[in-house]
Coordinates of C-alpha atoms in Angstrom, one line a residue:
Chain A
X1 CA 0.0 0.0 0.0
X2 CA 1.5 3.5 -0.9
X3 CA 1.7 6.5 1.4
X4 CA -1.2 8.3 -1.1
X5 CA -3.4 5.4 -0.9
X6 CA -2.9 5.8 3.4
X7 CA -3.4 9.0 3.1
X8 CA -6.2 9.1 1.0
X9 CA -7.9 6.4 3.2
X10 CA -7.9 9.3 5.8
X11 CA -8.9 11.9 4.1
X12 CA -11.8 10.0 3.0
X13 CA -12.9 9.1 6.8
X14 CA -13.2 12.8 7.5
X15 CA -16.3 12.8 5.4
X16 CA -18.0 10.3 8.0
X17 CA -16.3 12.4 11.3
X18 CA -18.5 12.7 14.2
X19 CA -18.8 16.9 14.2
X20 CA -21.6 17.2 16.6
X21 CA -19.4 17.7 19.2
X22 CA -20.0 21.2 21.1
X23 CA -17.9 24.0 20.5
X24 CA -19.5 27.0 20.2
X25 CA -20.0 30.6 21.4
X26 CA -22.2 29.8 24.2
X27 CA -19.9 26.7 25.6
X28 CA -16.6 29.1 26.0
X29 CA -19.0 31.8 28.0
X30 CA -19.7 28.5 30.1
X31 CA -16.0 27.9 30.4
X32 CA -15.7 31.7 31.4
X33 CA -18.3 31.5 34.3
X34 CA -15.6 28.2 35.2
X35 CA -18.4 26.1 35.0
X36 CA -16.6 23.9 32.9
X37 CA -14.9 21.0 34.9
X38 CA -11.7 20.0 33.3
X39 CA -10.3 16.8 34.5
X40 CA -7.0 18.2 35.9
X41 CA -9.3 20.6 38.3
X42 CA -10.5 17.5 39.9
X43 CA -7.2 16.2 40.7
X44 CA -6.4 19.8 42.3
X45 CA -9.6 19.6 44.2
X46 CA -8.9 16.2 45.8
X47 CA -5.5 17.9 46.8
X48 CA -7.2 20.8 48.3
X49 CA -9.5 18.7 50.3
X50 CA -6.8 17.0 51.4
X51 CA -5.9 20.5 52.7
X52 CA -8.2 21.4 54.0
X53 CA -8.3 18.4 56.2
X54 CA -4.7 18.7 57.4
X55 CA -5.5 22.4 58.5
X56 CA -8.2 21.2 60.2
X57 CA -5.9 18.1 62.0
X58 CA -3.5 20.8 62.7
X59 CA -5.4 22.8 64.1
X60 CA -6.5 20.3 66.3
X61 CA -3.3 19.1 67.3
X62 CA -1.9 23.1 67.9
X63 CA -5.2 23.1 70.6
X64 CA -4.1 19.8 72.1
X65 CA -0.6 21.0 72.5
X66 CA -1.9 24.7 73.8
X67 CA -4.4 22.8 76.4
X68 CA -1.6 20.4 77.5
X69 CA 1.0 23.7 78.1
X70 CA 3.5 21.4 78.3
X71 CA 2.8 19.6 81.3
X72 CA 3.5 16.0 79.8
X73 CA 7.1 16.0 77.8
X74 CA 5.9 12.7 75.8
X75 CA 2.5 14.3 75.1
X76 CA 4.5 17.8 74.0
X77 CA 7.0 15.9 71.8
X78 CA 4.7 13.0 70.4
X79 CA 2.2 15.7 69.2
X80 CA 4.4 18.2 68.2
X81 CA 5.8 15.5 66.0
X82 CA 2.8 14.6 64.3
X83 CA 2.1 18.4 64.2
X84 CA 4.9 19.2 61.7
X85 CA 4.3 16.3 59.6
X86 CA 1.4 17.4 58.8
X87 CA 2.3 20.7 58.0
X88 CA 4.7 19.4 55.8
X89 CA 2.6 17.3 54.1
X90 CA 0.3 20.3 53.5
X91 CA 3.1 22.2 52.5
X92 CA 3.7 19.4 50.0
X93 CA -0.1 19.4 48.4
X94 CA -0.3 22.9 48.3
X95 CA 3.1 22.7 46.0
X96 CA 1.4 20.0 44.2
X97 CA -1.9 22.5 44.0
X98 CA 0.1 25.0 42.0
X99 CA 2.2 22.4 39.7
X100 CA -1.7 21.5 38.4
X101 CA -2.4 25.2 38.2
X102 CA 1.1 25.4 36.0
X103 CA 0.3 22.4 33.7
X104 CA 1.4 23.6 30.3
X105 CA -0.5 21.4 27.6
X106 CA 1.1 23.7 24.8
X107 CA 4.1 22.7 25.6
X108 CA 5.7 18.8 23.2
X109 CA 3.1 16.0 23.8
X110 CA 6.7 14.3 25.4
X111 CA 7.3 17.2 28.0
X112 CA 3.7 18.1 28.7
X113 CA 3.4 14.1 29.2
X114 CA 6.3 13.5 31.1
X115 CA 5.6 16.6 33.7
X116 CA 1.9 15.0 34.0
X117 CA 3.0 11.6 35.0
X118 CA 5.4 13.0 37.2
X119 CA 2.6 15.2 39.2
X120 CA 0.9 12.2 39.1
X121 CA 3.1 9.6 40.6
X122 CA 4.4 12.7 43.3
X123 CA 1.9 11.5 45.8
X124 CA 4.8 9.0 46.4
X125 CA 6.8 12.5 47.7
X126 CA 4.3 12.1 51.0
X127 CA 5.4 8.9 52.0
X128 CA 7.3 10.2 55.0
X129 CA 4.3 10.6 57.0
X130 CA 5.2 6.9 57.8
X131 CA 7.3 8.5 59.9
X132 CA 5.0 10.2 61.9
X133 CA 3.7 6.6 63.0
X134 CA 5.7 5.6 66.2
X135 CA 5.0 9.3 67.9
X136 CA 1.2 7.2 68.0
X137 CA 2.4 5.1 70.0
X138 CA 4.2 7.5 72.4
X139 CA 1.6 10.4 73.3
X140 CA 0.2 8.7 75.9
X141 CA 3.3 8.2 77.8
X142 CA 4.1 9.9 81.1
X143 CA 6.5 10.0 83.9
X144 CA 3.9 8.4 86.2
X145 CA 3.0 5.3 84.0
X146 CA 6.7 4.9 83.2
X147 CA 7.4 5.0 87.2
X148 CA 4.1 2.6 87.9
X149 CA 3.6 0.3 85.3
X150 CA 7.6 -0.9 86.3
X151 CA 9.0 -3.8 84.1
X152 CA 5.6 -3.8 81.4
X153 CA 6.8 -0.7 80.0
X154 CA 10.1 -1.8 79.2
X155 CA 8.8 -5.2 77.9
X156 CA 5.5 -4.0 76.2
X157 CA 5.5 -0.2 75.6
X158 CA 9.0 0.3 74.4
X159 CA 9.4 -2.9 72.4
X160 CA 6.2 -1.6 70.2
X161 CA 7.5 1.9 70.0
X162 CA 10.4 0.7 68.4
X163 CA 8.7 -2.1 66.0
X164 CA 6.8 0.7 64.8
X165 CA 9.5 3.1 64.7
X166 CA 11.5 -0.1 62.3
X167 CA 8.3 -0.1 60.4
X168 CA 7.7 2.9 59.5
X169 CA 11.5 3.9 58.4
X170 CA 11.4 0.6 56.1
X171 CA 8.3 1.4 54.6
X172 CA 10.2 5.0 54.2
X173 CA 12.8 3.6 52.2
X174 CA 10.7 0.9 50.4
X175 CA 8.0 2.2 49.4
X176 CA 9.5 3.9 46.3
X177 CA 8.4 4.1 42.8
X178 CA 12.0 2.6 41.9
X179 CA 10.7 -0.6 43.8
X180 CA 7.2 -0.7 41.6
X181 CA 9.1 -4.0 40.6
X182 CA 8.2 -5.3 43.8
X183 CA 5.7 -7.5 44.8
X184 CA 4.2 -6.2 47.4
X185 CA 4.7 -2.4 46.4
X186 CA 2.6 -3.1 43.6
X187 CA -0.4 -5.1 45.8
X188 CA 0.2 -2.3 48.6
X189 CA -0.4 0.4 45.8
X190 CA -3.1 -1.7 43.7
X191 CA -5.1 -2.0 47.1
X192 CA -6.2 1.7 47.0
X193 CA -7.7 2.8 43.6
X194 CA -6.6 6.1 43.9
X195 CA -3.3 5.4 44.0
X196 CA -3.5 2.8 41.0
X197 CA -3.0 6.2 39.0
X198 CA 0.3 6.1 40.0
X199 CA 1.5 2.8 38.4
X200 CA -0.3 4.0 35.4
X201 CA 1.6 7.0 35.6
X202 CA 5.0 5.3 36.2
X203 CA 4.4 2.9 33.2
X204 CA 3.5 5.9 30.9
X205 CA 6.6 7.9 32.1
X206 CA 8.6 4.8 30.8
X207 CA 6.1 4.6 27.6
X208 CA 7.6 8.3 27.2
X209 CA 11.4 7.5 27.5
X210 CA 11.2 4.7 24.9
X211 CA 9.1 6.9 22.3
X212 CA 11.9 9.3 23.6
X213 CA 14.6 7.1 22.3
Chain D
X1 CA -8.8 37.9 28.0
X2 CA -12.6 39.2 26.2
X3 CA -10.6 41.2 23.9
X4 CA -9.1 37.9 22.3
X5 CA -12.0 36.0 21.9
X6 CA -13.4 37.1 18.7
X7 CA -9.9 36.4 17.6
X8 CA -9.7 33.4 19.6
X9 CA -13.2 32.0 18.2
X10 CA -12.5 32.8 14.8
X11 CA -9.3 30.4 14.7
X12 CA -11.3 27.8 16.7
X13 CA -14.0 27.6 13.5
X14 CA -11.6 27.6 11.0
X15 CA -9.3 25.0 12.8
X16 CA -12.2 22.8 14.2
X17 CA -11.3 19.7 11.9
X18 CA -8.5 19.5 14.3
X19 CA -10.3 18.7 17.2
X20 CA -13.3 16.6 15.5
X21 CA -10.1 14.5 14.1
X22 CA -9.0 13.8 17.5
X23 CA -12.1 13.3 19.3
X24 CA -13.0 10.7 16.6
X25 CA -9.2 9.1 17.1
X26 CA -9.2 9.1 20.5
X27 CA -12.6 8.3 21.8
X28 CA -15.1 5.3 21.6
X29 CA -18.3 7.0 22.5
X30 CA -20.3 9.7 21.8
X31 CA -20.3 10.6 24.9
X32 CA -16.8 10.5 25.7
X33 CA -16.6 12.6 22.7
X34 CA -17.9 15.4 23.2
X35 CA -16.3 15.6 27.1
X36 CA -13.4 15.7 25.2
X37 CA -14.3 18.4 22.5
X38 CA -15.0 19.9 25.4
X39 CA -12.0 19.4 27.3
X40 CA -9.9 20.5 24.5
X41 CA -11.7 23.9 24.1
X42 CA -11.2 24.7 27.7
X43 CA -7.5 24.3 28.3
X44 CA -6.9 25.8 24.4
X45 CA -9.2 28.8 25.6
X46 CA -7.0 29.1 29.2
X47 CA -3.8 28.6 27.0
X48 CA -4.4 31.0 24.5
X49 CA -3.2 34.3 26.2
X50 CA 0.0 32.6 26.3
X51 CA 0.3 31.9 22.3
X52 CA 2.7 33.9 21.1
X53 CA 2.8 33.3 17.3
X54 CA 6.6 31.7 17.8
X55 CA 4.8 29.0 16.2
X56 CA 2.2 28.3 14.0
X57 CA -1.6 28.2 15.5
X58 CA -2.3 24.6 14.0
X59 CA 1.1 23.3 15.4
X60 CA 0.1 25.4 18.9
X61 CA -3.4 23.7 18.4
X62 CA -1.9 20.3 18.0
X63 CA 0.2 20.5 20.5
X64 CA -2.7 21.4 23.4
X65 CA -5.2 19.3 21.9
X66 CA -3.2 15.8 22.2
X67 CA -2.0 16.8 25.1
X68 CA -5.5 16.9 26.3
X69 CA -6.9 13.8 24.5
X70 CA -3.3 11.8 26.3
X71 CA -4.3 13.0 29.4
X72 CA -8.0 12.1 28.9
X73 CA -7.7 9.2 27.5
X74 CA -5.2 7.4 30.5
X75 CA -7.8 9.2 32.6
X76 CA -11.2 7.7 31.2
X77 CA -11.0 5.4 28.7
X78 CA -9.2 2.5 29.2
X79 CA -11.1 0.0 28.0
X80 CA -12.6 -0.8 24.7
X81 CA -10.8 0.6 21.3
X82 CA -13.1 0.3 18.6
X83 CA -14.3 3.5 17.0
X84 CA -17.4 3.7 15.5
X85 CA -17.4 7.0 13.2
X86 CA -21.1 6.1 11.7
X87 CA -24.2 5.1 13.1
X88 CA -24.5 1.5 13.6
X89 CA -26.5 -0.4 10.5
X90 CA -30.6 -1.3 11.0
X91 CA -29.9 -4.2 9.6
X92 CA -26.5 -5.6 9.3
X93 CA -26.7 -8.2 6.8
X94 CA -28.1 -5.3 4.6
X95 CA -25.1 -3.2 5.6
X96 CA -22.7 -5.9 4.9
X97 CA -23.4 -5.6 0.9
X98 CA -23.7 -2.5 0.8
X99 CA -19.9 -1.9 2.2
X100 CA -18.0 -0.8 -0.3
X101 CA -14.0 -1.8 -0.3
X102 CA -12.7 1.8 0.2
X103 CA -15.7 1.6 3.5
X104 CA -13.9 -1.5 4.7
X105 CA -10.1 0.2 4.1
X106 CA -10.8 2.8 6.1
X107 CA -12.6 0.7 8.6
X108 CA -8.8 -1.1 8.9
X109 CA -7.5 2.2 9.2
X110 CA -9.3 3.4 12.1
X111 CA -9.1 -0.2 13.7
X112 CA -5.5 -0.1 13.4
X113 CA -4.9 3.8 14.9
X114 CA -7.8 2.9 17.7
X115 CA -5.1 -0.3 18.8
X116 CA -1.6 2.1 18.6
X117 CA 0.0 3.1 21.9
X118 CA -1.2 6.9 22.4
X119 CA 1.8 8.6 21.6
X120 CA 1.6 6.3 18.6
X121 CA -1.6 7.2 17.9
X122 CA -0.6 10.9 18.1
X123 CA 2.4 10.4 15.6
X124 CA 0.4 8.7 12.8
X125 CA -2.2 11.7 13.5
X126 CA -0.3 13.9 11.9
X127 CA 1.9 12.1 9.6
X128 CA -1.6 11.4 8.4
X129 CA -2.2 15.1 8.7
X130 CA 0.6 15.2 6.3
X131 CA 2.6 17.6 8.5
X132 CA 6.8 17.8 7.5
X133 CA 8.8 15.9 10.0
X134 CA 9.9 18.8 11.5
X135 CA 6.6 19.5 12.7
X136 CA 6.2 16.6 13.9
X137 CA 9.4 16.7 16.2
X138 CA 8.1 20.1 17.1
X139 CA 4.9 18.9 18.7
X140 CA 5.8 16.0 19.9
X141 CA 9.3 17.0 20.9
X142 CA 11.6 14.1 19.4
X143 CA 14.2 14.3 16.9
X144 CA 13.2 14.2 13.4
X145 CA 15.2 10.7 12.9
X146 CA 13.0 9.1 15.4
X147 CA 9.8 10.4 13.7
X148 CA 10.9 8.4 10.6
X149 CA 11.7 5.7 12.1
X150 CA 8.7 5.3 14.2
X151 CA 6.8 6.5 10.9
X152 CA 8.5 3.7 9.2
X153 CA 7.9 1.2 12.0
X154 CA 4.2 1.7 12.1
X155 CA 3.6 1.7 8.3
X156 CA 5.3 -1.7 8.0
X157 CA 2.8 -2.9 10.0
X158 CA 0.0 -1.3 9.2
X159 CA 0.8 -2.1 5.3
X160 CA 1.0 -5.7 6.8
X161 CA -2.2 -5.6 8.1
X162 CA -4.0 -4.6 5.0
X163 CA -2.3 -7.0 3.5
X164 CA -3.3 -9.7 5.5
X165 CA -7.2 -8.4 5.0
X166 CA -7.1 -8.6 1.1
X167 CA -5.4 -11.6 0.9

């Protein structure tokens, strides 16, 4: 078959195009009024709500902390922990916020594609709130239980403090998007649907380096 | 932003193949269609105070509008690739004689874009489009040598595939 004949074929298909699609005067004064929901606002909305629900945790723990006015050390630190993971967590989604806000699509299909994928897959970038985990198991501590519960601290408290503690830095350090090779990073990630995104957008990011090469 | 959009709408009309051609490429439904068109208008609308005539509109418009159809299509429609372009037959057996060869040619055609890999897809877009390679490497931002060769690569098999049908 020739190159005319293939492009012929498609010129010929434009005469059975679909061309009742929408675009006319009164859609764009839709878009105007932003009533138009575009597919990459959603993803910056489910990032928003997610900060607006670590304010409000914050917020929370800032009034636990004030109440306590340091009376309990273990309560101060264990909370005060968790406190500025959080904020840096929000601090993290509201970066992601504005990367959305900068998507350029007119930018090469590769670069556009590749900056997309990478947005996408970032929700690996809050994977150290793992390491907010053992400061869970630590708030409740005091100087009175550690003096009255005796030997059961030692053997019970402290032991899970630090299991959690190893936990949470392994998952730190494993649970990477080099290690989507893995087994059980890939179950662990297909288990939640929103984060199945995020193998997609690994695979497509290597899609984009071999088209690339 | 108002003071661009008789400007702005006048381009979209007279570049509107561009998007229909898309749509149709990337998107089984109706439906999905038309989300798409959509789609596409919006972020070329929000873009379009950043055009700067460095390049030219239809390589500007390609650019945004796969871009958009990429991301919508990993986003929504994952399953199912056959287009159907015209309404389904009352009757197929009636239909069936009635298909002419040059019908059932460009059925293979759109069969055979509908399966590509999207960035693929995109590539034999606008070879088809008959844009220069240049043009090509522009909006998809590869070297011209890999847009041959990935031309090359997907005519082989597409000229295989037709083959195979007419045998």
């Amino acid at each position: 078959m020739e190159d005319t004949t293939l492009m012929d074929l498609w010129k010929a298909q434009e005469e059975k195009l679909d061309r009742t699609m929408q675009l006319n005067l009164f859609l764009l004064e839709s878009m105007q009024k932003q009533k138009v929901r575009s597919k990459l606002n959603g993803l910056a909305r489910i990032k928003a709500s997610a900060v607006i629900l670590g304010i409000a945790y914050i917020l929370l723990l800032g009034l636990l902390i004030y109440g306590n006015q340091f009376k309990n050390i273990y309560f101060s630190i264990s909370i005060g922990a968790i406190l500025l993971f959080n904020i840096l967590a929000v601090i993290v989604y509201l970066h992601h916020i504005s990367l959305i806000r900068q998507v350029d699509y007119s930018q090469s299909i590769t670069g556009a594609q590749e900056n997309l994928s990478r947005l996408q897959a970032s929700t690996f970038n809050t994977r150290f709130l793992f390491l907010q985990t053992p400061f869970y198991s630590t708030w409740f501590w005091s100087q009175e239980m550690i003096a009255g519960s005796g030997i059961k601290f030692w053997l019970i408290s402290v032991p899970v403090g630090l299991l959690l503690t190893i936990l949470a830095i392994w998952l730190y350090r494993n649970l990477r998007p080099e290690n989507m090779h893995k087994k059980w990073v890939n179950r662990f990630i297909r288990s939640n649907p929103e984060h199945r995104s995020i193998i997609e957008a690994q695979e497509f990011l290597t899609e984009i380096e071999q088209f690339k090469a | 932003m108002q003071d661009h959009k008789p400007e702005f709408l006048r381009l979209l009309e007279e570049h509107k193949l561009i998007i229909y051609k898309i749509c149709n490429a990337y998107c089984k439904n109706m439906s999905d269609r038309d989300d798409l068109a959509q789609e596409i208008s919006y972020q070329l609308w929000r873009s379009y105070s950043h055009f700067n005539g460095s390049v030219k509109f239809s390589t500007w418009m390609y650019r945004v509008a796969l871009n958009v159809a990429i991301t919508f299509y990993r986003k929504t429609v994952k399953t199912g690739n056959m287009i159907q372009l015209t309404e389904p037959a009352d009757d197929p057996e009636d239909k069936k004689e009635d298909t002419t060869e040059l019908e059932k040619n460009i059925g293979v055609l759109q069969q055979f874009i509908s399966e590509l890999k999207e960035l693929d897809k995109a590539l034999m877009i606008l070879y088809l489009e008959e844009k220069k390679y240049a043009e090509i490497s522009e909006i998809l931002g590869i070297t011209e040598t890999n847009v041959a060769t990935r031309i090359s690569r997907i005519k082989d098999k597409l000229k295989q595939q037709f083959s195979t049908i007419n045998k």
